[in-house]
Tab-separated table of C-alpha atoms in Angstrom:
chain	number	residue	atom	x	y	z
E	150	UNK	CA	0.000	0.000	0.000
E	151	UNK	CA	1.506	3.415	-1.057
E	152	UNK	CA	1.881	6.358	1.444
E	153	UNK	CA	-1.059	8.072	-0.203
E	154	UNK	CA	-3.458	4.865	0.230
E	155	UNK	CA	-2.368	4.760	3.702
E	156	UNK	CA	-3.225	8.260	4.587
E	157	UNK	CA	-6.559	7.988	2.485
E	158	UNK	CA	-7.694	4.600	4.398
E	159	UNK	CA	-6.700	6.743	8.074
E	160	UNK	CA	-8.865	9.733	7.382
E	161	UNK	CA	-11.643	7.581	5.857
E	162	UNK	CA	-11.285	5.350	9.755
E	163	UNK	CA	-11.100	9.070	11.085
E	164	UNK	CA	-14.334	10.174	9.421
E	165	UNK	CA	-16.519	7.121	10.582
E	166	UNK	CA	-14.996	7.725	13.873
E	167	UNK	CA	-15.637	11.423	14.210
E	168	UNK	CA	-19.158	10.480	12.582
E	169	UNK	CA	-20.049	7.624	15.264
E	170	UNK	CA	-19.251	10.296	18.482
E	171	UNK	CA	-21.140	12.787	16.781
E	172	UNK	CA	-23.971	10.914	16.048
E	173	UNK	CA	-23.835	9.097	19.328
E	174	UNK	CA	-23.499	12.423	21.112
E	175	UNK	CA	-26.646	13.330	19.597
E	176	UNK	CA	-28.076	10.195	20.611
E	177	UNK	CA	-27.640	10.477	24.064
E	178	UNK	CA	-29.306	14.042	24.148
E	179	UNK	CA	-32.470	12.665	22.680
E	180	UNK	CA	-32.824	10.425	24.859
E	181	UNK	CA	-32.182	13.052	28.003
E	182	UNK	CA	-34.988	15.335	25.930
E	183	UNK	CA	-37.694	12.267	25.950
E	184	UNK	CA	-37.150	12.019	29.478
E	185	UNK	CA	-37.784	15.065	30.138
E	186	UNK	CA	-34.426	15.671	32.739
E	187	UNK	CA	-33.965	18.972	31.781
E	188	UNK	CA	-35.917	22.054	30.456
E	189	UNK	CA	-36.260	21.865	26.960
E	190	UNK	CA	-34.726	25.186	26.378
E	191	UNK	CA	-31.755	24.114	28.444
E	192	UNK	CA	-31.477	20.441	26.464
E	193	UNK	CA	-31.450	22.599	23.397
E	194	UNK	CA	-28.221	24.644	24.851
E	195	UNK	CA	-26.326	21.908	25.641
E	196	UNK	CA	-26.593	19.974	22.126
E	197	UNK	CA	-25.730	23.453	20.674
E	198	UNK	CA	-22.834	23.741	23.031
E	199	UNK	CA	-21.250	20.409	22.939
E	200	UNK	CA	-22.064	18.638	19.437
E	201	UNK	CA	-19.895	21.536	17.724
E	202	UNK	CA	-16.829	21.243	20.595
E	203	UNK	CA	-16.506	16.968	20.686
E	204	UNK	CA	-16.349	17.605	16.677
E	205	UNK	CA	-13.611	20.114	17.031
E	206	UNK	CA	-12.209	17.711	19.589
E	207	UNK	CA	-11.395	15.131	17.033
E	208	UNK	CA	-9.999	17.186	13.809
E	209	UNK	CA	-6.425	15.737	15.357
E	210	UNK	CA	-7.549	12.381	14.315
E	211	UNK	CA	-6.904	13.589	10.720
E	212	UNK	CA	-3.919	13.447	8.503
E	213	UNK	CA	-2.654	16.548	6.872
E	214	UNK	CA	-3.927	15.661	3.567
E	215	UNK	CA	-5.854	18.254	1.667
E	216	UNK	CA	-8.635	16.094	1.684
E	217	UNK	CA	-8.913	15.641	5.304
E	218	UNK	CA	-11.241	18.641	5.760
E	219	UNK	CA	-13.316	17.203	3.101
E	220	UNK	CA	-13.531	13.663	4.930
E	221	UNK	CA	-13.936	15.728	8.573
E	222	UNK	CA	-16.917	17.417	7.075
E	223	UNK	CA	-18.573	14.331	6.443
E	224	UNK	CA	-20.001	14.036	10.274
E	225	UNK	CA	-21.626	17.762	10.009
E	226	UNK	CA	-22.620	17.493	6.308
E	227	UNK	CA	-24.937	13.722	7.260
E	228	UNK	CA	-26.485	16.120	9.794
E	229	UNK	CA	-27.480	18.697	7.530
E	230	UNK	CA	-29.192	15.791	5.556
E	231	UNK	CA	-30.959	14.505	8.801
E	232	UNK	CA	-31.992	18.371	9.484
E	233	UNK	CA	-33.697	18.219	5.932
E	234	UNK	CA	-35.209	14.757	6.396
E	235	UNK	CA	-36.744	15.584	9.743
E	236	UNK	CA	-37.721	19.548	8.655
E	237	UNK	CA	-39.602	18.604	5.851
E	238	UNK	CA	-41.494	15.649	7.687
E	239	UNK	CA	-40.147	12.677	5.820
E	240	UNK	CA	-38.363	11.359	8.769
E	241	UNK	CA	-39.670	11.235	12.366
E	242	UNK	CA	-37.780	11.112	15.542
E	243	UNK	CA	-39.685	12.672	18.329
E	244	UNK	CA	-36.108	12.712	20.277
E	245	UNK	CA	-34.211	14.614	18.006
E	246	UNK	CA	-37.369	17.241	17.335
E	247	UNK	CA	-37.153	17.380	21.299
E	248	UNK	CA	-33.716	18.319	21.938
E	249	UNK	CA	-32.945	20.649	18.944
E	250	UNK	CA	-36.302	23.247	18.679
E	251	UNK	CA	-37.919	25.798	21.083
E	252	UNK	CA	-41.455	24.381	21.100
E	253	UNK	CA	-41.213	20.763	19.464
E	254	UNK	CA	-41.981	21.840	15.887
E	255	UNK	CA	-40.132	20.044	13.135
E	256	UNK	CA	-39.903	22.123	11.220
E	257	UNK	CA	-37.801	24.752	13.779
E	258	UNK	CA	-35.200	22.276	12.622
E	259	UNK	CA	-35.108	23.843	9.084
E	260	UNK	CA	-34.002	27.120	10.454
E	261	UNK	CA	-31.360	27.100	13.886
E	262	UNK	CA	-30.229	23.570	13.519
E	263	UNK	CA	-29.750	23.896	9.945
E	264	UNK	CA	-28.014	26.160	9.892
E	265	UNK	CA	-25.720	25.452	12.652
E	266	UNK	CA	-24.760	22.409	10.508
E	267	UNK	CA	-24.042	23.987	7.480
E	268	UNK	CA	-21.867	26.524	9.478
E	269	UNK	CA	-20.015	23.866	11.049
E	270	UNK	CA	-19.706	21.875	7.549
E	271	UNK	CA	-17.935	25.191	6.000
E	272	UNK	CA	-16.027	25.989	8.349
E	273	UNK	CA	-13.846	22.756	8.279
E	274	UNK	CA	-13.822	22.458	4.681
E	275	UNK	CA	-13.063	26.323	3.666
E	276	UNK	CA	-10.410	26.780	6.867
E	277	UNK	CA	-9.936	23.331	8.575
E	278	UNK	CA	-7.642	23.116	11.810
E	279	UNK	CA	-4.838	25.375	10.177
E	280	UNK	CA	-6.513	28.729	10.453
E	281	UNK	CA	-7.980	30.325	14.003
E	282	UNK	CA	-10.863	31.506	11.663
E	283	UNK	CA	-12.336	28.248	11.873
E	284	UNK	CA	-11.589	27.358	15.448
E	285	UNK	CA	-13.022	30.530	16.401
E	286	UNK	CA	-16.167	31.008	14.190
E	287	UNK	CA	-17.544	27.382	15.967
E	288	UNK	CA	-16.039	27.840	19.806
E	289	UNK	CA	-18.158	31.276	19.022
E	290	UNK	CA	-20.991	29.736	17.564
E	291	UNK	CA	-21.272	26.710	20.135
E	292	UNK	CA	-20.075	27.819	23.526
E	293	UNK	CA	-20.537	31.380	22.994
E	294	UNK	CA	-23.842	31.881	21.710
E	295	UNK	CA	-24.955	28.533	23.782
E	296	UNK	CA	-23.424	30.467	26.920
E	297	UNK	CA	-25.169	33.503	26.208
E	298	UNK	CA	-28.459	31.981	25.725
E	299	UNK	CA	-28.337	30.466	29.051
E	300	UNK	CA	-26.724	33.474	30.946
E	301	UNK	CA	-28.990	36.140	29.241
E	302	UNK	CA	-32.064	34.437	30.429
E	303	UNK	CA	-30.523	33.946	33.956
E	304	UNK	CA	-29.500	37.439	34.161
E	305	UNK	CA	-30.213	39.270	31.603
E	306	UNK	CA	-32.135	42.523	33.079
E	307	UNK	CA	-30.150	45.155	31.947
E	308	UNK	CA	-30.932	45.044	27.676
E	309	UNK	CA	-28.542	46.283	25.097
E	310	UNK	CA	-28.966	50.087	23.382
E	311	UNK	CA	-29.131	49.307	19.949
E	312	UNK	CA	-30.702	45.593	20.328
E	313	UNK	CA	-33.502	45.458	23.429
E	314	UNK	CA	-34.177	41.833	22.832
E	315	UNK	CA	-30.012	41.359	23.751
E	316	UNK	CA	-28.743	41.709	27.362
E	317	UNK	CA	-25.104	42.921	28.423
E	318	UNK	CA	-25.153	39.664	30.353
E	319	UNK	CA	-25.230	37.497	27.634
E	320	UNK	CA	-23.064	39.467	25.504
E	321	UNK	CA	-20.522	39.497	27.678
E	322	UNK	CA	-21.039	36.006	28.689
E	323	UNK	CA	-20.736	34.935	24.791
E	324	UNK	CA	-17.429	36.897	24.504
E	325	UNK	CA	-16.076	35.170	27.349
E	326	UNK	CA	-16.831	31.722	26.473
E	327	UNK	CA	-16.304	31.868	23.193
E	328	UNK	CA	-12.845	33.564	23.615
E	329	UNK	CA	-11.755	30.917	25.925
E	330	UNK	CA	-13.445	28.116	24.334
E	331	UNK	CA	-10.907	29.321	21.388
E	332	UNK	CA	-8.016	29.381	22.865
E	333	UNK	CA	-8.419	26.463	24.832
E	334	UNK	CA	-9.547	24.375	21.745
E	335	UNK	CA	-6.440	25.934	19.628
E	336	UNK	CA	-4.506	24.791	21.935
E	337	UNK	CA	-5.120	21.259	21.507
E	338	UNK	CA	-6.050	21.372	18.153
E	339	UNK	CA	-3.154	23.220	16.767
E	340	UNK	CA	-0.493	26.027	17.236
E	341	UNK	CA	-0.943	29.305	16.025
E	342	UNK	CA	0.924	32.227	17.092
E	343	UNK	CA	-0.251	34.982	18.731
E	344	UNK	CA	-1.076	37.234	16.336
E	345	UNK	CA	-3.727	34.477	15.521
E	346	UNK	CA	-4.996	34.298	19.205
E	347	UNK	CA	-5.432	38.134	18.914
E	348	UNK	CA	-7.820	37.912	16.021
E	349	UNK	CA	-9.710	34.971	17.195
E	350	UNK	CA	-10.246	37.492	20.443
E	351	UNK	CA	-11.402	39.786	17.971
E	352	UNK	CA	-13.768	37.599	16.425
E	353	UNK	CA	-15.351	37.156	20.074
E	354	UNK	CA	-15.408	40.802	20.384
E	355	UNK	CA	-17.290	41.354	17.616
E	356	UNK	CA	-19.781	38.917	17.452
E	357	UNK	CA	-20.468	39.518	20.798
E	358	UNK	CA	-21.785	42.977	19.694
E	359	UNK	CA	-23.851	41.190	17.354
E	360	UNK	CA	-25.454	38.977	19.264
C-alpha cells in the first residue's frame, strides 16, 4: 500500500470515527430530551454547546492531507441531511425534534439547527484546523452563543442600546466563552501564534456585539 493509500484509508477510519461520536453524542441528548431531565430550552443549549466542541475535539484524528477537511466534514454534512429529512417531515424522531427546537416543531429544525450544521460543515472544509478563523467562528458559535443563551435568560435585566431583545449579560457572557473556548480548543487542536490568538479574540469581540 503506497503512502497516499495509507493516509486515504486513516482519514476515511477518522471520518466514521468522528461520525459515530457525533452521532452518538446526539443520541444520548435525545434520549435526556424524551425524558424530560432537563428544560427543553436548556437540552437545546447543551446539544448546541457540545455537538460543535466533541467535533472540534477530534480534527487531530486527521492526517494533513488536503482532503482531510473534506472527509472531517462528512459528520456535520450527514447532519445537515438529517436536518432536511426531519424539517420537511419525511423522517420522524420525536427525540431529536425534542432536543434541537424551542417548542417541538419540526420544522424549527429547518431554520437554527440547519443552519448550525451547514456553518459547522464550512467551516472545516473552507479553513480546517490550520486557520484560528475556523476554530473561532464554531467555539463562538457553540459555547458562545450557547453560553449567552443560558446566561442572558438567567440574568439578563439590563438590555442592550441598539438591540432590546439582547442583554449585556449574555453578551458578555458569549465573549467570554467563546474567547476561551478558542483558545483552549487551539490549543489542543493546533499552534498558532499569537497574532492568531489576537484575532480569534477579535472575532469574540465582535460577534459579541452582534449577538
Amino acid at each position: 500500500m503506497s503512502p497516499e493509500s495509507g493516509t486515504l484509508v486513516h482519514d476515511i477510519f477518522s471520518a466514521g470515527l468522528t461520525l459515530g461520536v457525533v452521532l452518538g453524542l446526539l443520541i444520548f441528548w435525545g434520549e435526556i430530551a424524551k425524558r424530560s431531565f432537563f428544560e427543553q430550552t436548556t437540552i437545546r443549549k447543551l446539544v448546541h454547546i457540545s455537538v460543535g466542541l466533541v467535533f472540534m475535539f477530534c480534527w487531530p484524528l486527521f492526517s494533513p492531507s488536503p482532503l482531510a477537511p473534506f472527509l472531517a466534514a462528512v459528520a456535520p454534512g450527514i447532519n445537515i441531511i438529517r436536518m432536511l429529512l426531519l424539517g420537511l417531515g419525511i423522517w420522524k424522531n420525536e427525540a431529536v425534534v425534542k432536543s434541537m427546537t424551542r417548542k417541538g416543531d419540526y420544522r424549527e429544525l429547518l431554520r437554527g439547527p440547519l443552519c448550525y450544521a451547514c456553518s459547522l460543515t464550512l467551516s472545516t472544509t473552507i479553513f480546517w484546523r490550520t486557520s484560528p478563523i475556523a476554530i473561532a467562528a464554531i467555539c463562538n458559535l457553540c459555547a458562545g452563543d450557547g453560553v449567552a443563551d443560558m446566561f442572558g435568560r438567567r440574568f439578563g435585566k439590563k438590555k442592550l442600546p441598539h438591540n432590546p431583545s439582547k442583554s449585556f449579560a449574555g453578551s458578555i457572557s458569549m465573549a467570554i466563552a467563546g474567547f476561551m473556548a478558542s483558545i483552549g480548543l487551539g490549543s489542543c487542536i493546533t499552534s498558532l501564534h499569537l497574532d492568531s490568538w489576537r484575532r480569534a479574540g477579535a472575532c469574540s469581540g465582535v460577534s459579541c456585539l452582534y449577538h
